[in-house]
Coordinates of C-alpha atoms in Angstrom, one line a residue:
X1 CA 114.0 37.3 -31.8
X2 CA 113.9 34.1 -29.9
X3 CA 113.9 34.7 -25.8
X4 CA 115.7 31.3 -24.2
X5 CA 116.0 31.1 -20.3
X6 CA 119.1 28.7 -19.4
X7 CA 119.5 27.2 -16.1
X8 CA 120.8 24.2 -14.3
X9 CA 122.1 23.7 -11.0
X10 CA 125.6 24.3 -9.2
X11 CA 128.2 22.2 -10.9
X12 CA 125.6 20.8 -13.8
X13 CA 127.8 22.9 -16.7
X14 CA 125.6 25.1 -17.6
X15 CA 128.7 27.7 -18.7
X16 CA 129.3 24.6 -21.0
X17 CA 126.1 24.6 -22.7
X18 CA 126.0 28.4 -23.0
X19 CA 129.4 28.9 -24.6
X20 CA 128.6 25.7 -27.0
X21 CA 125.1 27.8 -27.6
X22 CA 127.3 31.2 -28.5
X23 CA 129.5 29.4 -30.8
X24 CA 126.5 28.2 -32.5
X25 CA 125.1 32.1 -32.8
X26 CA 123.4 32.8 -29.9
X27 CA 123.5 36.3 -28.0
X28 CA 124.8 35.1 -24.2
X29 CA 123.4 37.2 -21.5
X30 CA 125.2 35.9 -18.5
X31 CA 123.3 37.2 -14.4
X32 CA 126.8 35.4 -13.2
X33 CA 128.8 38.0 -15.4
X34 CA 126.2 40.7 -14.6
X35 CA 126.1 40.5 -11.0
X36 CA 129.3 40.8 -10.8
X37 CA 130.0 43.7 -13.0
X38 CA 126.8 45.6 -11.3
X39 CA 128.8 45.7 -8.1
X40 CA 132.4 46.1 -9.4
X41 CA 134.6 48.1 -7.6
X42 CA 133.9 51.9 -8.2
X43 CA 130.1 51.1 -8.8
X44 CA 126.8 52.7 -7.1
X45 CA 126.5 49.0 -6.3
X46 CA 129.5 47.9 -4.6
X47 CA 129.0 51.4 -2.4
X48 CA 125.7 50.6 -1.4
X49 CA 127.2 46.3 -0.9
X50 CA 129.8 47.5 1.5
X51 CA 127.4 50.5 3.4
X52 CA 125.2 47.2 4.5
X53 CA 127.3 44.6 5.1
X54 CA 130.8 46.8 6.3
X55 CA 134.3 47.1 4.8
X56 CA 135.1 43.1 6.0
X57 CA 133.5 42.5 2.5
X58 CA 136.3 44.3 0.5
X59 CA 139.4 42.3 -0.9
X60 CA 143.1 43.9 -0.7
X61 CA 142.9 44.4 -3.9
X62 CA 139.7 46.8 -3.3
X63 CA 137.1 44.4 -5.2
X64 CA 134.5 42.7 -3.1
X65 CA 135.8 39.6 -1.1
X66 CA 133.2 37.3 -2.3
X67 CA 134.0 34.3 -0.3
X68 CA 133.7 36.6 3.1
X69 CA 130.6 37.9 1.9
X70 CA 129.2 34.4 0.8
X71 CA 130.2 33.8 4.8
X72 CA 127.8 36.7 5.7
X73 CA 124.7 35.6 3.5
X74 CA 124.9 31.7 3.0
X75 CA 123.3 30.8 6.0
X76 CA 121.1 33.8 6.9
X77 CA 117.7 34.7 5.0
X78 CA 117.8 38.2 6.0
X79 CA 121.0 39.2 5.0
X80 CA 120.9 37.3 1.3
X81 CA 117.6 39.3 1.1
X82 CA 119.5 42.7 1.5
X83 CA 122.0 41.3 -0.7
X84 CA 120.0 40.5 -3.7
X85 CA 117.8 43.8 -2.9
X86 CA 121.0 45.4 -4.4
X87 CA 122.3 43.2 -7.4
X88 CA 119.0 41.6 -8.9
X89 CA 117.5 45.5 -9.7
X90 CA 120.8 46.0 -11.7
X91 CA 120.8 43.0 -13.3
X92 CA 117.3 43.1 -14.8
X93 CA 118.2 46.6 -16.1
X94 CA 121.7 45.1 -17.7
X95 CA 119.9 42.6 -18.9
X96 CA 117.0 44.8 -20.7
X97 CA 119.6 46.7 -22.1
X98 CA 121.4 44.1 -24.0
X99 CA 118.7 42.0 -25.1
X100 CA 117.1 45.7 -26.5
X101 CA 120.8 45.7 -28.5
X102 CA 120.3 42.5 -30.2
X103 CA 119.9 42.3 -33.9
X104 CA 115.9 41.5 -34.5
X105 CA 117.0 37.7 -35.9
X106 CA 119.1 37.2 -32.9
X107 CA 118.5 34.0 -30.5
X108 CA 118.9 35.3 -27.1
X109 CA 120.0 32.9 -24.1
X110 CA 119.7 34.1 -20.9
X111 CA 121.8 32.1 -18.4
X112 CA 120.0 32.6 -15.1
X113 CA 121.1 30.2 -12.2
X114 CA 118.5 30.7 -9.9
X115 CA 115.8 30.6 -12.9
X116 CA 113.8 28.4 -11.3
X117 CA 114.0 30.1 -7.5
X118 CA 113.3 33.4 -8.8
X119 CA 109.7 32.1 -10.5
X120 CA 111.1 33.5 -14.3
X121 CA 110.4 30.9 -16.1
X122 CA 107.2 32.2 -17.9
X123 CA 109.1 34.9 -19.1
X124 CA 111.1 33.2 -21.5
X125 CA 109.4 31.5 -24.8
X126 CA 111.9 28.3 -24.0
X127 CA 113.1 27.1 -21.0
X128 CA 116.4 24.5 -21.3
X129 CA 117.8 23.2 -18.0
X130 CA 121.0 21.2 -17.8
X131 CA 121.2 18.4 -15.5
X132 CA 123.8 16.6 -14.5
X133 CA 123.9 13.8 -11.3
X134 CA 124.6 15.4 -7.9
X135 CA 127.1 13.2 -7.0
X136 CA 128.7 14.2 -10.3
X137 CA 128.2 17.7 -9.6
X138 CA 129.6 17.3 -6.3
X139 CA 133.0 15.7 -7.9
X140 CA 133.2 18.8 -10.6
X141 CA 132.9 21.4 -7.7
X142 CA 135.7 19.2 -6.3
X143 CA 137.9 19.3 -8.8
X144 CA 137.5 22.4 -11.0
X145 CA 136.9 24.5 -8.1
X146 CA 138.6 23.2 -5.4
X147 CA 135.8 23.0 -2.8
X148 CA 135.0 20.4 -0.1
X149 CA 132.7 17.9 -0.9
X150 CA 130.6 18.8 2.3
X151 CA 130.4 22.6 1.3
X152 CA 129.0 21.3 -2.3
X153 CA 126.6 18.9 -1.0
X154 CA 125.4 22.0 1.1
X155 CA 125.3 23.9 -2.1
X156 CA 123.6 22.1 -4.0
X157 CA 120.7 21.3 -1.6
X158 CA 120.2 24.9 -1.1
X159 CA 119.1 25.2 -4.6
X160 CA 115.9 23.9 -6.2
X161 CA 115.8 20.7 -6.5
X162 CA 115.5 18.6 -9.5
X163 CA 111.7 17.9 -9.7
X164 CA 111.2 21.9 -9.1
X165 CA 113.8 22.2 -12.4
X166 CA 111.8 19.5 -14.7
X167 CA 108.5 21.3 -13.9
X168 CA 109.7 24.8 -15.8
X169 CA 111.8 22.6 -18.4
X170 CA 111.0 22.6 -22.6
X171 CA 114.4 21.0 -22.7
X172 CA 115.7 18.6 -20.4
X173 CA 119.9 18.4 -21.3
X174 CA 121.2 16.0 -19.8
X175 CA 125.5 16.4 -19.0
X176 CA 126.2 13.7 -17.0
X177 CA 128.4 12.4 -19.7
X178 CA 131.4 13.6 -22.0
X179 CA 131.8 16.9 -23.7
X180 CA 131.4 15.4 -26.9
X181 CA 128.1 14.4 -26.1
X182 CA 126.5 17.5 -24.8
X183 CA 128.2 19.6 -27.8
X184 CA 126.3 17.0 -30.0
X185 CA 122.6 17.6 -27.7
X186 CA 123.6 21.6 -27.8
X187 CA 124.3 21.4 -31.8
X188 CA 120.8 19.3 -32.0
X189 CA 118.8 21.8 -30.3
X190 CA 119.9 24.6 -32.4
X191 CA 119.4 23.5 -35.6
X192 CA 116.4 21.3 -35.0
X193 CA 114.5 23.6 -32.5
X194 CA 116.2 27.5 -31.4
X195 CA 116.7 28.3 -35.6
X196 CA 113.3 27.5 -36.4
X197 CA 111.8 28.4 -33.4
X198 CA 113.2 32.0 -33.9
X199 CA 112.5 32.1 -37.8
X200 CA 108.7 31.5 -37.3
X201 CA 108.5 34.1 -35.1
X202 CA 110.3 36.6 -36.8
X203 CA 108.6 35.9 -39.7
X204 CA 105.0 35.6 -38.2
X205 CA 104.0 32.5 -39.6
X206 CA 104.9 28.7 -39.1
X207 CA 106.0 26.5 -41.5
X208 CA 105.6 23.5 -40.7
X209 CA 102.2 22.3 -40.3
X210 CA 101.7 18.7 -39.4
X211 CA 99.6 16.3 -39.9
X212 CA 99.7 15.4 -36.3
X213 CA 98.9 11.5 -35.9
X214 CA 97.0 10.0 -32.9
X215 CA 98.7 8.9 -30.3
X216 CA 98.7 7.2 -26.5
X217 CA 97.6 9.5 -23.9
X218 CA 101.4 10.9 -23.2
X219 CA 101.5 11.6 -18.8
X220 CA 104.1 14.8 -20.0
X221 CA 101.2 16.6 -22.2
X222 CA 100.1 17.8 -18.1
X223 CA 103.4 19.3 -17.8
X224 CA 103.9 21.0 -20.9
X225 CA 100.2 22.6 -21.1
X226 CA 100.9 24.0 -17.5
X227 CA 104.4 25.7 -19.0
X228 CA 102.5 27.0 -21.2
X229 CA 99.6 28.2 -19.5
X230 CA 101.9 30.4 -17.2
X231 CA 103.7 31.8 -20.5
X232 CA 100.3 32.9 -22.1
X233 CA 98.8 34.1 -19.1
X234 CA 102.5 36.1 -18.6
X235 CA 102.3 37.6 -22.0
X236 CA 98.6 38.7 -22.4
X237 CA 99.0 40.3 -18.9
X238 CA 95.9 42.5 -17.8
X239 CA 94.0 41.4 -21.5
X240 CA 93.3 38.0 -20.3
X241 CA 91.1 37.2 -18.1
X242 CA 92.4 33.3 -17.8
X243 CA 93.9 30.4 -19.6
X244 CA 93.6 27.0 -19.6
X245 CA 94.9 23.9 -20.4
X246 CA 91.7 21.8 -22.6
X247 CA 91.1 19.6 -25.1
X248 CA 92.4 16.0 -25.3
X249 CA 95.6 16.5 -24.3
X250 CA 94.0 18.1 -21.0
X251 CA 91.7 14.7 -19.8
X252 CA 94.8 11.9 -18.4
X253 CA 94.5 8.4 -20.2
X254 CA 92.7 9.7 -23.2
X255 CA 94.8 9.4 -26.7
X256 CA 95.1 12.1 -28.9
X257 CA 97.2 14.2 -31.5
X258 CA 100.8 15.7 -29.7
X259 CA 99.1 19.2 -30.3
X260 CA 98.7 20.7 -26.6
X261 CA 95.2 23.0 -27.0
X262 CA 94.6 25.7 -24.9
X263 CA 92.2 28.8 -24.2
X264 CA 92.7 32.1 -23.3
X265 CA 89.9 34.5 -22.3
X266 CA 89.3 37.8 -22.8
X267 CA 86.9 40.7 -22.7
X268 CA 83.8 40.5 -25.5
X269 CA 85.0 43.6 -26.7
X270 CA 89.6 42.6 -27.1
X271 CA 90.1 41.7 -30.6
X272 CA 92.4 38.6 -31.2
X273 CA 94.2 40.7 -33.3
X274 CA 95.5 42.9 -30.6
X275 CA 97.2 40.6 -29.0
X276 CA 100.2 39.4 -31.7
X277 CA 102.4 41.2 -30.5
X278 CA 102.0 40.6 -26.7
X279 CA 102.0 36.8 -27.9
X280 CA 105.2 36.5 -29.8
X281 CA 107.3 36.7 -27.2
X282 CA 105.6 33.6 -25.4
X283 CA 106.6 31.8 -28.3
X284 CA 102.7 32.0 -30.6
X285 CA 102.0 33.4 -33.9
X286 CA 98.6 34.4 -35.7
X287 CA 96.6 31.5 -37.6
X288 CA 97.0 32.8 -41.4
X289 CA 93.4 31.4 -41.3
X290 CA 91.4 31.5 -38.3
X291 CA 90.9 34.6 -36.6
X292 CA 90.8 33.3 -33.2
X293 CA 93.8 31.0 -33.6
X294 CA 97.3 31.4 -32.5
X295 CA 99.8 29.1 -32.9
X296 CA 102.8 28.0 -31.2
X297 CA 106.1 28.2 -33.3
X298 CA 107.9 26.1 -31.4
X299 CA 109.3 22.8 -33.5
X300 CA 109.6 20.8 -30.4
X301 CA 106.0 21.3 -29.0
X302 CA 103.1 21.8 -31.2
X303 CA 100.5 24.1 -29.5
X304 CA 97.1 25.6 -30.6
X305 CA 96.1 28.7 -28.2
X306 CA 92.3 29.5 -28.7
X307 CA 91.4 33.5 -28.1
X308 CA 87.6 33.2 -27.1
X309 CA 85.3 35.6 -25.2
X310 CA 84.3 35.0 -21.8
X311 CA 80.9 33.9 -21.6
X312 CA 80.5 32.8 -25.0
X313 CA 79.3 29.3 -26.4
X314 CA 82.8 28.5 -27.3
X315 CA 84.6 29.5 -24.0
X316 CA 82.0 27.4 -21.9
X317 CA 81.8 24.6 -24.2
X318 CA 85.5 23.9 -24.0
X319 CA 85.9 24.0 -20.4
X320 CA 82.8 21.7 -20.1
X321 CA 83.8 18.9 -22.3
X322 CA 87.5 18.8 -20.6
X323 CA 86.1 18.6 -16.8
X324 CA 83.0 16.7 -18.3
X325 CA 85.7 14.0 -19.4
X326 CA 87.3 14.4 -16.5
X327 CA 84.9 13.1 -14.5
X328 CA 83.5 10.4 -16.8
X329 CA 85.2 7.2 -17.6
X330 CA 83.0 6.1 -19.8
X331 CA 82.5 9.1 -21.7
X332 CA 86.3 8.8 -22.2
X333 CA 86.5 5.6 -23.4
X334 CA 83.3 6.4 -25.8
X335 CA 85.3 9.4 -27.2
X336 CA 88.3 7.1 -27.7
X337 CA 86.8 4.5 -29.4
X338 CA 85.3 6.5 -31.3
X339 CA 89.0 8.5 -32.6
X340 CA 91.6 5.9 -31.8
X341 CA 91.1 5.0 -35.7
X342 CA 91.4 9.0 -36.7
X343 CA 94.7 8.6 -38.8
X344 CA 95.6 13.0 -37.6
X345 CA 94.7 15.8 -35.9
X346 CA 92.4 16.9 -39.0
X347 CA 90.7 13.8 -38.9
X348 CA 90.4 13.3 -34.6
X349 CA 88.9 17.0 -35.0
X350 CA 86.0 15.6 -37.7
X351 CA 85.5 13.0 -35.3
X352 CA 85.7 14.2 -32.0
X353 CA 82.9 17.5 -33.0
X354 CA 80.2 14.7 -34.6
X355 CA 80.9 12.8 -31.1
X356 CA 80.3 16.5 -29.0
X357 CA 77.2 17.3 -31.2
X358 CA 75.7 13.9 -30.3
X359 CA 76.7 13.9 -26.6
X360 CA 76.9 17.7 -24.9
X361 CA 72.9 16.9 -23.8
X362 CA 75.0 14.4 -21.3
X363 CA 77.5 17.0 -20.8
X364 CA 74.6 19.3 -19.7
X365 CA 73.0 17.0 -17.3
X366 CA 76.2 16.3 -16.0
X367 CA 77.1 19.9 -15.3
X368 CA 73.2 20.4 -13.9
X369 CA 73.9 17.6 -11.7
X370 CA 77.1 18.6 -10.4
X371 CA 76.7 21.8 -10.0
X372 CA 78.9 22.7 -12.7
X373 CA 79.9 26.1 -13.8
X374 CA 83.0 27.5 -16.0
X375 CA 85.5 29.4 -13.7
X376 CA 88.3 31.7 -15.1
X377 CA 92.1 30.4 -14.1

């Protein structure tokens, strides 16, 4: 089972996307839907909606008057606070509840508008946001919903904004344009990336397996390795004691294979092992080789996660030769002349451990001088 978060601002058509995704196979679980059924009329949570906030909330037809109660918690902290003290509980445990229903092959999209506020992200093994052009938003909310143009602007700026959205976003899905061409994007990312994606996992294993060529230093690798530093560090929960972005893709300017590397840390005693299953769900499966090894099964982002001991030679050696970079210009440029030429990953990793054997005495001396030490994120 492949978990998918889906988000996007007010007016971006995000309800496009997700009913394109379920026609593709998808299992839709839809907060909007939810929080709306958790406080239906007759509910424990329209009782305890109307015993804060007073019968001025209830329609004549006895449902809740959501435009009067938007009135009550738009503008005021406080109140929105009560409100979602009430509805997000419920939702969560609707939500648990269906994804625990879904059949074990089952790609699960979980449309969450406010994603991005609510600090979710790491939950889900994928994270697609659709984006569309606030003044376009502005005209949809206009036009399909009848509101004024000032009330949308207001809308929309009360929401995160669109840097805050790229930060948590795998997939950036871009529906500025016609329905034909976000059906063709949605149809793309299903079959090249969510079937895959979900197959690997299921079947513990991934397929595909390079070879990764050498390429310019790329300013999004940053980006991606802090997605999924927060997913790991999510899934392994009290185990790890830290991840961390290292390896090429972790010093800025230096080239390297597209294969973001990264480290967790653990207790001497935690075998690797133990930890498949709490991995899966971020999205990494076991190395059929390498004990220490996981792997990431997603199509669209080749990732290598190394499980390694605090304290040990390998733990420390990795975190010194990323900050040791870091700092050292020329140290850079020595490693890239020296793996520029490296025609794959295979052959950049040959390379790049001859260059470490001959240079970690620098390293060293560098990390005396400093005052270096490896710290646990």
């Amino acid at each position: 089972m492949l978990h998918v978060g889906l988000t996007g601002g007010i007016g971006s058509g995000k309800s496009t996307v997700a009913r394109r995704l379920v026609a593709r196979g998808a299992v839709l679980v839809d907060a909007d839907v939810l929080a709306r059924e958790v406080v239906a009329a007759g509910t424990d949570g329209f009782a305890e909606v109307v015993a804060q906030f007073g019968a001025g909330v209830v329609g004549p037809d006895g449902e809740l008057d959501r435009p009067a109660l938007g009135a009550v918690v738009f503008g005021d902290a406080e109140a929105r606070a009560r409100l979602n003290a009430i509805v997000h509980p419920r939702v969560r445990e609707r939500s648990t509840a269906m994804v625990a229903a879904a059949a074990p092959d089952a790609v699960v999209v979980q449309d969450v508008p406010l994603l991005v506020e609510g600090g979710m992200a790491a939950r889900f093994a994928l994270v697609v946001v659709v984006h569309a052009d606030a003044e376009v938003r502005v005209a949809r909310l206009v036009e399909q919903r009848g509101m004024d143009a000032a009330d949308a602007r207001s809308r929309i700026a009360a929401q995160a904004t669109d840097d805050a959205r790229r930060a948590v976003a795998d997939v950036w899905l871009d529906n500025g344009g016609s329905p034909d061409d976000v059906a063709a994007a949605v149809d793309r990312l299903w079959a090249e990336r969510l079937v895959p994606f979900e197959a690997d996992l299921r079947r513990d294993r991934v397929e595909r397996d390079g070879p990764h060529p050498v390429v310019p230093s790329d300013p999004g690798w940053a980006g991606a390795g802090a997605r999924l530093v927060a997913r790991v560090a999510a899934a392994a929960g009290g185990t790890g004691r830290g991840v961390d972005h290292i390896g090429p893709t972790a010093v800025p300017g230096l080239p390297a294979p597209d294969v973001v590397e990264l480290q967790l840390a653990v207790d001497a005693d935690v075998d690797p092992d133990t930890l498949r299953d709490a991995l899966r769900p971020a999205g990494f499966v076991a190395d059929a080789v390498r004990a220490h090894l996981f792997r990431s099964a997603d199509p669209g982002r080749p990732a290598n996660l190394q499980v390694n001991a605090v304290g040990s030679e390998e733990w420390r050696a990795a975190l010194l030769s990323r900050d040791w970079l870091r700092a050292d210009p020329e140290a850079q440029s020595q490693l890239a002349e020296r793996t520029v030429r490296a025609g794959d990953d295979a052959a950049y990793a040959t390379a790049e451990r001859a260059w470490w054997a001959a240079v970690s005495p620098r390293a060293e001396d560098w990390a005396a001088s400093s005052g270096w030490a490896p710290s646990l994120h």
